[in-house]
Short mmCIF file of C-alpha atoms in Angstrom, two decimals:
data_model
loop_
_atom_site.label_atom_id
_atom_site.label_comp_id
_atom_site.label_asym_id
_atom_site.label_seq_id
_atom_site.Cartn_x
_atom_site.Cartn_y
_atom_site.Cartn_z
CA MET A 154 25.63 -24.76 25.14
CA PRO A 155 24.52 -23.41 21.66
CA LYS A 156 25.97 -20.88 19.81
CA LYS A 157 24.52 -17.42 20.50
CA MET A 158 23.52 -15.87 17.15
CA SER A 159 24.94 -12.63 15.65
CA PHE A 160 22.43 -9.43 15.44
CA LEU A 161 22.47 -10.24 11.80
CA GLU A 162 21.84 -13.81 11.72
CA GLY A 163 19.02 -13.25 14.21
CA ARG A 164 17.51 -10.51 11.96
CA LEU A 165 17.66 -13.07 8.68
CA ARG A 166 16.16 -15.93 10.93
CA GLY A 167 13.48 -13.48 11.86
CA GLY A 168 12.99 -12.53 7.70
CA LYS A 169 12.76 -16.07 6.89
CA TYR A 170 10.14 -16.68 9.67
CA ALA A 171 8.24 -13.73 8.66
CA LEU A 172 8.18 -14.61 4.65
CA LYS A 173 7.07 -18.32 5.80
CA GLY A 174 4.03 -16.69 7.75
CA ALA A 175 3.27 -14.16 4.40
CA TRP A 176 3.50 -17.35 2.29
CA ILE A 177 1.15 -19.44 4.68
CA LEU A 178 -1.30 -16.87 5.40
CA ILE A 179 -1.35 -16.38 0.83
CA SER A 180 -1.22 -19.92 0.15
CA THR A 181 -3.86 -21.01 2.88
CA GLU A 182 -6.35 -18.27 4.48
CA PRO A 183 -9.38 -17.83 2.04
CA SER A 184 -9.84 -14.38 2.84
CA ILE A 185 -6.38 -13.09 2.58
CA GLN A 186 -6.64 -14.96 -1.12
CA VAL A 187 -9.67 -12.59 -2.23
CA GLN A 188 -8.03 -9.54 -0.62
CA SER A 189 -4.58 -10.04 -2.38
CA VAL A 190 -6.75 -10.18 -5.79
CA VAL A 191 -8.75 -7.17 -5.60
CA ALA A 192 -5.27 -5.35 -4.49
CA GLY A 193 -3.63 -7.08 -7.47
CA LEU A 194 -6.64 -5.81 -9.51
CA MET A 195 -6.19 -2.27 -7.70
CA VAL A 196 -2.30 -2.24 -8.88
CA LEU A 197 -3.23 -3.15 -12.55
CA LEU A 198 -5.78 -0.37 -12.35
CA GLY A 199 -3.49 2.46 -11.29
CA PHE A 200 -1.08 1.40 -13.83
CA TYR A 201 -3.51 1.75 -16.58
CA ILE A 202 -5.45 5.01 -14.91
CA GLY A 203 -1.62 6.61 -14.68
CA ILE A 204 -1.82 7.93 -10.76
CA THR A 205 0.26 9.94 -8.99
CA PRO A 206 3.44 8.61 -6.96
CA THR A 207 1.33 10.29 -3.95
CA GLU A 208 -1.73 8.13 -4.94
CA TRP A 209 0.13 4.70 -5.22
CA MET A 210 1.89 5.58 -1.44
CA PHE A 211 -2.11 5.79 -0.44
CA GLN A 212 -2.85 2.83 -2.47
CA ILE A 213 -0.29 0.37 -1.31
CA PHE A 214 -0.59 1.74 2.36
CA ALA A 215 -4.43 0.81 2.11
CA ILE A 216 -3.58 -2.72 0.76
CA GLY A 217 -0.66 -3.11 3.24
CA LEU A 218 -3.01 -2.09 5.88
CA VAL A 219 -6.12 -4.23 4.83
CA ILE A 220 -4.13 -7.54 4.60
CA SER A 221 -1.60 -6.92 7.66
CA ILE A 222 -5.12 -6.48 10.08
CA GLU A 223 -6.63 -9.29 8.25
CA GLY A 224 -2.99 -11.45 8.99
CA LEU A 225 -3.98 -10.23 12.81
CA ASN A 226 -7.38 -11.36 12.75
CA THR A 227 -6.27 -14.34 11.37
CA ALA A 228 -3.67 -14.88 14.35
CA ALA A 229 -6.06 -13.80 16.94
CA GLU A 230 -9.13 -16.22 15.66
CA GLY A 231 -6.22 -19.53 15.99
CA ILE A 232 -5.00 -18.31 19.15
CA ALA A 233 -8.89 -18.59 20.12
CA ASP A 234 -9.77 -21.38 19.31
CA PHE A 235 -6.60 -23.47 20.38
CA VAL A 236 -7.22 -22.13 24.14
CA HIS A 237 -10.86 -22.08 23.94
CA PRO A 238 -12.50 -25.05 20.88
CA ASP A 239 -16.04 -24.57 22.21
CA PHE A 240 -17.96 -21.93 22.16
CA HIS A 241 -17.55 -19.47 24.96
CA THR A 242 -18.87 -15.78 24.76
CA LYS A 243 -15.53 -13.98 25.46
CA ILE A 244 -14.01 -15.84 22.49
CA GLY A 245 -16.74 -14.51 20.60
CA TYR A 246 -16.10 -11.40 21.66
CA ILE A 247 -12.16 -11.38 21.13
CA LYS A 248 -13.63 -12.69 17.65
CA ASP A 249 -16.42 -10.10 16.34
CA VAL A 250 -13.50 -7.25 17.79
CA ALA A 251 -11.03 -8.73 15.56
CA ALA A 252 -13.33 -8.85 12.71
CA GLY A 253 -14.36 -5.56 13.72
CA ALA A 254 -10.40 -4.28 12.80
CA VAL A 255 -10.61 -5.56 9.66
CA PHE A 256 -13.84 -4.08 8.58
CA ILE A 257 -12.70 -0.59 9.76
CA ALA A 258 -9.63 -1.06 7.68
CA ALA A 259 -11.23 -2.15 4.55
CA ILE A 260 -13.75 0.77 4.56
CA THR A 261 -11.15 2.98 5.18
CA ALA A 262 -9.26 1.13 2.37
CA ALA A 263 -12.40 1.67 -0.04
CA ILE A 264 -12.54 5.39 0.98
CA THR A 265 -9.38 5.56 0.08
CA GLY A 266 -9.67 4.25 -3.06
CA LEU A 267 -12.68 6.12 -4.12
CA ILE A 268 -10.48 9.39 -3.45
CA ILE A 269 -8.31 8.31 -5.40
CA TYR A 270 -9.82 7.26 -8.75
CA VAL A 271 -13.17 8.79 -8.76
CA PRO A 272 -11.75 12.14 -9.66
CA TYR A 273 -10.56 9.88 -13.40
CA PHE A 274 -13.72 8.80 -14.12
CA ILE A 275 -15.45 12.22 -13.25
#
């Protein structure tokens, strides 16, 4: 019988898997790579402009929202393709809904960015 892990050991192992998953996303998924570059540019712009701590909170939340939802979209598409590799209307629907969630998150992030940055340029 395998030794039961302590609570802390379980959390550390879970954290290891989470870091591995984040690395896989960033290193293999083109959409995540593009969004990471955009996020990096927005962070640099934030430092250059000197946005407020509150604006930083909103910007970081928006970046995290988009990249997280994109990761979930990637996972949903991977599962859908694994379960049913051929075209199927239900699988297409699932993929469209997941992509729609990314679109909503991206639009939300863009609006947040406009609210933060437009006043600095006016």
